[in-house]
């Protein structure tokens, strides 16, 4: 009764179960051992692979200096996505501080006003700048005008360059063209600035005096004028219908050509052509006769005719007396006879013509 009764099922399975248990533990131990060995082997293999991989990567890095390794992946939309890396040593440096300073600092490194974004403020600033520019331009124009006016006053109106009569010097006057005659012409320019004095006008007026062969006018700053004249008394004036009056000496040389100058005291000979008449024997003889006469008689001559070289005739005082000179021979004797006859009323009487072409037998009629 006290014996433990074991069921058939329990007693039957117990030994088998124990064996199975022992086998299972053995198998587990073996498996664990195998597993441990495999794990150890894998660890060793992994370590070797990592060393190999490191060496491989080191070699690749050394051979591809700073070259980007990238892969390309094409998406469904056709876009290409790049993956990889870039050597940082090859990338440009970005200095944010320097960029900010460059944007906010001027050329000298000084801070400048920040950019204006507001449109109205910008428009006002432009208008102010425009007004400043306009004001500067107006100021510059006014200053220029003032400077020009001041310079014009100094050069043309101030007494610094004003010509005075006392500052006009004359040289070369003679009995025919006196110093007073020359000064009277030059004095027309007095009271003007030396910059406004017309030397050409003075020379033209001087050359319009019969017998003036040369005239020079020179300015001497700040306010002096020098006039030089060469002149001689003309023997006659040759008058033509086209060329005006030409002053000539007793040798038939042209002194000067004048316009409507006064011919007072100068005999006038009317000719058709000046150049041809100077080659004419009759004109040459007439010039010799006229050049030898006294100033008083020359001043009374109103007309000269020279039809031939031995028929030179002068008309005195508008036809009051007529003197027939013949040619230029014995001029001193002929002049003495004419002076004596004309100066004695008892000799000349009411006669008007004196012919001294043959001085030894003068004819009065």
GROMACS .gro file of C-alpha atoms in nm:
model
  365
    1UNK     CA    1   0.000   0.000   0.000
    2UNK     CA    2   0.285   0.234   0.076
    3UNK     CA    3   0.455   0.156  -0.256
    4UNK     CA    4   0.446   0.445  -0.494
    5UNK     CA    5   0.257   0.343  -0.792
    6UNK     CA    6   0.372   0.486  -1.112
    7UNK     CA    7   0.147   0.494  -1.400
    8UNK     CA    8   0.235   0.305  -1.698
    9UNK     CA    9   0.250   0.612  -1.899
   10UNK     CA   10   0.486   0.791  -1.661
   11UNK     CA   11   0.712   0.493  -1.607
   12UNK     CA   12   0.732   0.425  -1.971
   13UNK     CA   13   0.830   0.771  -2.071
   14UNK     CA   14   1.075   0.861  -1.799
   15UNK     CA   15   1.387   0.685  -1.917
   16UNK     CA   16   1.331   0.785  -2.267
   17UNK     CA   17   1.272   1.140  -2.164
   18UNK     CA   18   1.589   1.146  -1.964
   19UNK     CA   19   1.785   1.019  -2.251
   20UNK     CA   20   1.620   1.259  -2.479
   21UNK     CA   21   1.696   1.534  -2.239
   22UNK     CA   22   2.056   1.436  -2.218
   23UNK     CA   23   2.081   1.414  -2.592
   24UNK     CA   24   1.915   1.746  -2.629
   25UNK     CA   25   2.159   1.906  -2.389
   26UNK     CA   26   2.447   1.744  -2.568
   27UNK     CA   27   2.318   1.862  -2.899
   28UNK     CA   28   2.267   2.208  -2.760
   29UNK     CA   29   2.614   2.211  -2.620
   30UNK     CA   30   2.756   2.094  -2.947
   31UNK     CA   31   2.553   2.346  -3.132
   32UNK     CA   32   2.667   2.615  -2.894
   33UNK     CA   33   3.021   2.505  -2.941
   34UNK     CA   34   2.983   2.505  -3.315
   35UNK     CA   35   2.802   2.830  -3.302
   36UNK     CA   36   3.072   2.980  -3.086
   37UNK     CA   37   3.337   2.857  -3.324
   38UNK     CA   38   3.153   2.997  -3.621
   39UNK     CA   39   3.105   3.327  -3.448
   40UNK     CA   40   3.468   3.347  -3.363
   41UNK     CA   41   3.557   3.261  -3.718
   42UNK     CA   42   3.321   3.523  -3.852
   43UNK     CA   43   3.466   3.786  -3.618
   44UNK     CA   44   3.813   3.701  -3.735
   45UNK     CA   45   3.696   3.714  -4.096
   46UNK     CA   46   3.520   4.047  -4.038
   47UNK     CA   47   3.831   4.192  -3.881
   48UNK     CA   48   4.038   4.083  -4.175
   49UNK     CA   49   3.782   4.219  -4.418
   50UNK     CA   50   3.781   4.554  -4.237
   51UNK     CA   51   4.159   4.570  -4.252
   52UNK     CA   52   4.149   4.484  -4.619
   53UNK     CA   53   3.876   4.737  -4.680
   54UNK     CA   54   4.070   5.009  -4.492
   55UNK     CA   55   4.378   4.938  -4.693
   56UNK     CA   56   4.177   4.944  -5.013
   57UNK     CA   57   4.011   5.275  -4.919
   58UNK     CA   58   4.348   5.424  -4.826
   59UNK     CA   59   4.491   5.325  -5.161
   60UNK     CA   60   4.194   5.464  -5.350
   61UNK     CA   61   4.214   5.790  -5.154
   62UNK     CA   62   4.582   5.825  -5.232
   63UNK     CA   63   4.532   5.761  -5.603
   64UNK     CA   64   4.226   5.985  -5.642
   65UNK     CA   65   4.348   6.307  -5.480
   66UNK     CA   66   4.052   6.538  -5.414
   67UNK     CA   67   3.844   6.373  -5.690
   68UNK     CA   68   3.475   6.350  -5.623
   69UNK     CA   69   3.324   6.002  -5.618
   70UNK     CA   70   2.964   6.023  -5.717
   71UNK     CA   71   2.691   5.798  -5.833
   72UNK     CA   72   2.402   5.894  -6.048
   73UNK     CA   73   2.048   5.784  -5.985
   74UNK     CA   74   1.778   5.847  -6.239
   75UNK     CA   75   1.434   5.898  -6.087
   76UNK     CA   76   1.104   5.809  -6.245
   77UNK     CA   77   1.062   6.168  -6.362
   78UNK     CA   78   1.388   6.154  -6.553
   79UNK     CA   79   1.580   6.374  -6.306
   80UNK     CA   80   1.935   6.282  -6.222
   81UNK     CA   81   2.029   6.280  -5.857
   82UNK     CA   82   2.399   6.296  -5.780
   83UNK     CA   83   2.540   6.128  -5.469
   84UNK     CA   84   2.895   6.151  -5.355
   85UNK     CA   85   3.141   6.371  -5.171
   86UNK     CA   86   3.382   6.656  -5.251
   87UNK     CA   87   3.719   6.714  -5.095
   88UNK     CA   88   3.670   7.009  -4.860
   89UNK     CA   89   4.024   7.124  -4.933
   90UNK     CA   90   3.918   7.200  -5.292
   91UNK     CA   91   3.603   7.389  -5.201
   92UNK     CA   92   3.615   7.775  -5.206
   93UNK     CA   93   3.605   7.927  -4.863
   94UNK     CA   94   3.310   8.146  -4.775
   95UNK     CA   95   3.382   8.424  -4.533
   96UNK     CA   96   3.042   8.548  -4.428
   97UNK     CA   97   3.192   8.828  -4.220
   98UNK     CA   98   3.402   8.961  -4.508
   99UNK     CA   99   3.102   8.948  -4.742
  100UNK     CA  100   2.892   9.142  -4.494
  101UNK     CA  101   3.162   9.406  -4.450
  102UNK     CA  102   3.197   9.442  -4.826
  103UNK     CA  103   2.825   9.500  -4.859
  104UNK     CA  104   2.802   9.755  -4.579
  105UNK     CA  105   3.140   9.931  -4.604
  106UNK     CA  106   3.265  10.187  -4.855
  107UNK     CA  107   3.582  10.198  -5.059
  108UNK     CA  108   3.787  10.311  -4.759
  109UNK     CA  109   3.633  10.057  -4.524
  110UNK     CA  110   3.405  10.314  -4.362
  111UNK     CA  111   3.042  10.227  -4.297
  112UNK     CA  112   2.803  10.360  -4.556
  113UNK     CA  113   2.435  10.424  -4.550
  114UNK     CA  114   2.231  10.109  -4.608
  115UNK     CA  115   2.054  10.073  -4.937
  116UNK     CA  116   1.721  10.249  -4.968
  117UNK     CA  117   1.443  10.011  -5.046
  118UNK     CA  118   1.146  10.243  -5.014
  119UNK     CA  119   1.050  10.380  -5.358
  120UNK     CA  120   0.926  10.717  -5.233
  121UNK     CA  121   1.241  10.773  -5.030
  122UNK     CA  122   1.451  10.677  -5.330
  123UNK     CA  123   1.255  10.916  -5.553
  124UNK     CA  124   1.299  11.199  -5.303
  125UNK     CA  125   1.669  11.130  -5.284
  126UNK     CA  126   1.699  11.144  -5.661
  127UNK     CA  127   1.514  11.472  -5.669
  128UNK     CA  128   1.740  11.615  -5.401
  129UNK     CA  129   2.045  11.496  -5.593
  130UNK     CA  130   1.906  11.652  -5.911
  131UNK     CA  131   1.848  11.982  -5.732
  132UNK     CA  132   2.202  11.975  -5.596
  133UNK     CA  133   2.345  11.911  -5.942
  134UNK     CA  134   2.131  12.188  -6.089
  135UNK     CA  135   2.241  12.428  -5.816
  136UNK     CA  136   2.604  12.343  -5.877
  137UNK     CA  137   2.564  12.398  -6.250
  138UNK     CA  138   2.390  12.731  -6.201
  139UNK     CA  139   2.661  12.838  -5.956
  140UNK     CA  140   2.932  12.738  -6.202
  141UNK     CA  141   2.762  12.928  -6.486
  142UNK     CA  142   2.719  13.241  -6.273
  143UNK     CA  143   3.081  13.223  -6.158
  144UNK     CA  144   3.196  13.184  -6.518
  145UNK     CA  145   2.988  13.481  -6.632
  146UNK     CA  146   3.122  13.695  -6.349
  147UNK     CA  147   3.478  13.597  -6.435
  148UNK     CA  148   3.420  13.671  -6.805
  149UNK     CA  149   3.266  14.010  -6.728
  150UNK     CA  150   3.551  14.099  -6.495
  151UNK     CA  151   3.806  13.999  -6.756
  152UNK     CA  152   3.623  14.194  -7.027
  153UNK     CA  153   3.612  14.503  -6.809
  154UNK     CA  154   3.982  14.471  -6.733
  155UNK     CA  155   4.083  14.428  -7.096
  156UNK     CA  156   3.843  14.667  -7.272
  157UNK     CA  157   3.712  14.926  -7.024
  158UNK     CA  158   3.963  14.968  -6.747
  159UNK     CA  159   4.227  15.245  -6.763
  160UNK     CA  160   4.502  14.984  -6.746
  161UNK     CA  161   4.503  14.940  -7.126
  162UNK     CA  162   4.341  15.271  -7.229
  163UNK     CA  163   4.530  15.462  -7.502
  164UNK     CA  164   4.595  15.828  -7.429
  165UNK     CA  165   4.710  16.096  -7.674
  166UNK     CA  166   5.026  16.146  -7.474
  167UNK     CA  167   5.115  15.781  -7.532
  168UNK     CA  168   5.115  15.812  -7.915
  169UNK     CA  169   5.461  15.854  -8.069
  170UNK     CA  170   5.509  15.966  -8.432
  171UNK     CA  171   5.821  15.937  -8.648
  172UNK     CA  172   5.888  16.018  -9.014
  173UNK     CA  173   5.693  16.341  -9.059
  174UNK     CA  174   5.821  16.594  -9.312
  175UNK     CA  175   5.719  16.919  -9.479
  176UNK     CA  176   5.466  16.740  -9.697
  177UNK     CA  177   5.317  16.506  -9.436
  178UNK     CA  178   5.358  16.680  -9.104
  179UNK     CA  179   5.367  16.519  -8.763
  180UNK     CA  180   5.041  16.692  -8.674
  181UNK     CA  181   4.869  16.533  -8.973
  182UNK     CA  182   4.987  16.190  -8.866
  183UNK     CA  183   4.896  16.247  -8.502
  184UNK     CA  184   4.548  16.368  -8.597
  185UNK     CA  185   4.482  16.035  -8.764
  186UNK     CA  186   4.627  15.822  -8.485
  187UNK     CA  187   4.452  16.028  -8.217
  188UNK     CA  188   4.116  15.903  -8.342
  189UNK     CA  189   4.196  15.580  -8.158
  190UNK     CA  190   4.266  15.747  -7.823
  191UNK     CA  191   4.032  15.668  -7.536
  192UNK     CA  192   4.001  15.306  -7.649
  193UNK     CA  193   4.153  14.999  -7.498
  194UNK     CA  194   4.470  14.904  -7.679
  195UNK     CA  195   4.299  14.573  -7.755
  196UNK     CA  196   4.031  14.765  -7.948
  197UNK     CA  197   4.267  14.998  -8.134
  198UNK     CA  198   4.261  14.912  -8.504
  199UNK     CA  199   4.612  14.939  -8.643
  200UNK     CA  200   4.475  14.855  -8.985
  201UNK     CA  201   4.244  15.158  -8.985
  202UNK     CA  202   4.530  15.390  -8.890
  203UNK     CA  203   4.753  15.249  -9.165
  204UNK     CA  204   4.474  15.278  -9.423
  205UNK     CA  205   4.410  15.643  -9.340
  206UNK     CA  206   4.780  15.726  -9.351
  207UNK     CA  207   4.825  15.555  -9.684
  208UNK     CA  208   4.537  15.761  -9.816
  209UNK     CA  209   4.757  16.070  -9.788
  210UNK     CA  210   4.915  16.143 -10.128
  211UNK     CA  211   5.288  16.082 -10.118
  212UNK     CA  212   5.291  15.838  -9.822
  213UNK     CA  213   5.502  15.547  -9.937
  214UNK     CA  214   5.509  15.350  -9.611
  215UNK     CA  215   5.312  15.349  -9.286
  216UNK     CA  216   5.360  15.125  -8.984
  217UNK     CA  217   5.164  15.111  -8.659
  218UNK     CA  218   5.272  14.904  -8.361
  219UNK     CA  219   5.110  14.858  -8.021
  220UNK     CA  220   5.319  14.873  -7.708
  221UNK     CA  221   5.141  14.731  -7.407
  222UNK     CA  222   4.997  14.823  -7.177
  223UNK     CA  223   4.880  15.150  -7.342
  224UNK     CA  224   5.118  15.298  -7.601
  225UNK     CA  225   5.106  15.333  -7.980
  226UNK     CA  226   5.394  15.395  -8.219
  227UNK     CA  227   5.338  15.535  -8.572
  228UNK     CA  228   5.608  15.553  -8.839
  229UNK     CA  229   5.557  15.717  -9.180
  230UNK     CA  230   5.768  15.764  -9.491
  231UNK     CA  231   5.640  16.021  -9.738
  232UNK     CA  232   5.745  16.267 -10.007
  233UNK     CA  233   5.567  16.539 -10.194
  234UNK     CA  234   5.411  16.412 -10.516
  235UNK     CA  235   5.482  16.596 -10.838
  236UNK     CA  236   5.129  16.529 -10.959
  237UNK     CA  237   4.825  16.312 -10.926
  238UNK     CA  238   4.730  16.099 -11.223
  239UNK     CA  239   4.354  16.072 -11.245
  240UNK     CA  240   4.170  15.803 -11.438
  241UNK     CA  241   3.803  15.723 -11.465
  242UNK     CA  242   3.845  15.376 -11.310
  243UNK     CA  243   4.149  15.361 -11.079
  244UNK     CA  244   4.102  15.687 -10.887
  245UNK     CA  245   4.405  15.902 -10.799
  246UNK     CA  246   4.767  15.789 -10.816
  247UNK     CA  247   5.041  16.002 -10.662
  248UNK     CA  248   5.366  16.012 -10.862
  249UNK     CA  249   5.698  16.191 -10.815
  250UNK     CA  250   5.891  16.396 -11.071
  251UNK     CA  251   6.070  16.080 -11.189
  252UNK     CA  252   5.745  15.912 -11.282
  253UNK     CA  253   5.751  15.669 -10.988
  254UNK     CA  254   5.423  15.576 -10.825
  255UNK     CA  255   5.415  15.679 -10.460
  256UNK     CA  256   5.074  15.552 -10.355
  257UNK     CA  257   4.716  15.516 -10.466
  258UNK     CA  258   4.449  15.707 -10.280
  259UNK     CA  259   4.074  15.715 -10.293
  260UNK     CA  260   3.892  16.041 -10.263
  261UNK     CA  261   4.180  16.215 -10.087
  262UNK     CA  262   4.224  16.588 -10.103
  263UNK     CA  263   4.439  16.704 -10.390
  264UNK     CA  264   4.494  17.050 -10.249
  265UNK     CA  265   4.837  17.175 -10.354
  266UNK     CA  266   4.891  16.887 -10.597
  267UNK     CA  267   4.849  16.921 -10.974
  268UNK     CA  268   4.613  16.667 -11.129
  269UNK     CA  269   4.674  16.517 -11.474
  270UNK     CA  270   4.388  16.332 -11.637
  271UNK     CA  271   4.503  16.020 -11.824
  272UNK     CA  272   4.338  15.713 -11.970
  273UNK     CA  273   4.579  15.457 -11.821
  274UNK     CA  274   4.833  15.516 -11.543
  275UNK     CA  275   5.091  15.257 -11.648
  276UNK     CA  276   5.090  15.356 -12.013
  277UNK     CA  277   5.090  15.727 -11.934
  278UNK     CA  278   5.405  15.689 -11.723
  279UNK     CA  279   5.579  15.557 -12.033
  280UNK     CA  280   5.451  15.852 -12.236
  281UNK     CA  281   5.712  16.119 -12.311
  282UNK     CA  282   5.459  16.399 -12.275
  283UNK     CA  283   5.360  16.285 -11.924
  284UNK     CA  284   5.722  16.241 -11.824
  285UNK     CA  285   5.798  16.599 -11.935
  286UNK     CA  286   5.493  16.731 -11.752
  287UNK     CA  287   5.601  16.561 -11.429
  288UNK     CA  288   5.945  16.717 -11.453
  289UNK     CA  289   5.794  17.063 -11.502
  290UNK     CA  290   5.547  17.023 -11.216
  291UNK     CA  291   5.808  16.880 -10.982
  292UNK     CA  292   6.027  17.185 -11.019
  293UNK     CA  293   5.760  17.445 -10.942
  294UNK     CA  294   5.731  17.626 -10.610
  295UNK     CA  295   5.469  17.524 -10.358
  296UNK     CA  296   5.277  17.848 -10.407
  297UNK     CA  297   5.249  17.799 -10.783
  298UNK     CA  298   5.173  17.429 -10.748
  299UNK     CA  299   4.897  17.517 -10.511
  300UNK     CA  300   4.737  17.745 -10.769
  301UNK     CA  301   4.742  17.490 -11.054
  302UNK     CA  302   4.394  17.360 -11.133
  303UNK     CA  303   4.457  17.182 -11.462
  304UNK     CA  304   4.747  17.030 -11.654
  305UNK     CA  305   4.750  16.931 -12.021
  306UNK     CA  306   5.023  16.745 -12.206
  307UNK     CA  307   4.916  16.680 -12.562
  308UNK     CA  308   5.279  16.646 -12.672
  309UNK     CA  309   5.614  16.642 -12.498
  310UNK     CA  310   5.681  17.004 -12.596
  311UNK     CA  311   5.338  17.147 -12.522
  312UNK     CA  312   5.307  17.120 -12.145
  313UNK     CA  313   5.043  17.366 -12.023
  314UNK     CA  314   4.919  17.456 -11.675
  315UNK     CA  315   4.602  17.640 -11.580
  316UNK     CA  316   4.618  17.862 -11.272
  317UNK     CA  317   4.337  17.961 -11.038
  318UNK     CA  318   4.060  17.806 -11.241
  319UNK     CA  319   4.165  17.958 -11.574
  320UNK     CA  320   4.264  18.304 -11.454
  321UNK     CA  321   4.607  18.253 -11.617
  322UNK     CA  322   4.747  17.987 -11.850
  323UNK     CA  323   5.121  17.910 -11.876
  324UNK     CA  324   5.265  17.726 -12.175
  325UNK     CA  325   5.591  17.563 -12.068
  326UNK     CA  326   5.685  17.371 -12.377
  327UNK     CA  327   5.918  17.094 -12.255
  328UNK     CA  328   6.129  17.056 -11.941
  329UNK     CA  329   6.435  17.231 -12.078
  330UNK     CA  330   6.558  17.558 -11.922
  331UNK     CA  331   6.313  17.525 -11.637
  332UNK     CA  332   6.492  17.762 -11.403
  333UNK     CA  333   6.486  18.040 -11.662
  334UNK     CA  334   6.125  17.974 -11.757
  335UNK     CA  335   6.013  17.982 -11.392
  336UNK     CA  336   6.191  18.313 -11.332
  337UNK     CA  337   6.023  18.471 -11.636
  338UNK     CA  338   5.677  18.347 -11.539
  339UNK     CA  339   5.715  18.470 -11.181
  340UNK     CA  340   5.823  18.814 -11.298
  341UNK     CA  341   5.538  18.852 -11.548
  342UNK     CA  342   5.263  18.727 -11.321
  343UNK     CA  343   5.381  18.932 -11.025
  344UNK     CA  344   5.382  19.262 -11.222
  345UNK     CA  345   5.029  19.383 -11.304
  346UNK     CA  346   5.172  19.639 -11.542
  347UNK     CA  347   5.326  19.362 -11.747
  348UNK     CA  348   5.048  19.107 -11.744
  349UNK     CA  349   4.769  19.363 -11.758
  350UNK     CA  350   4.448  19.196 -11.868
  351UNK     CA  351   4.628  18.922 -12.052
  352UNK     CA  352   4.568  18.560 -11.946
  353UNK     CA  353   4.830  18.351 -12.128
  354UNK     CA  354   5.208  18.342 -12.092
  355UNK     CA  355   5.409  18.131 -12.337
  356UNK     CA  356   5.766  18.058 -12.228
  357UNK     CA  357   5.831  17.758 -12.452
  358UNK     CA  358   6.101  17.981 -12.600
  359UNK     CA  359   6.225  18.162 -12.289
  360UNK     CA  360   6.433  18.408 -12.482
  361UNK     CA  361   6.116  18.541 -12.650
  362UNK     CA  362   5.822  18.505 -12.406
  363UNK     CA  363   5.480  18.572 -12.549
  364UNK     CA  364   5.199  18.731 -12.350
  365UNK     CA  365   4.848  18.732 -12.494
   0.00000   0.00000   0.00000
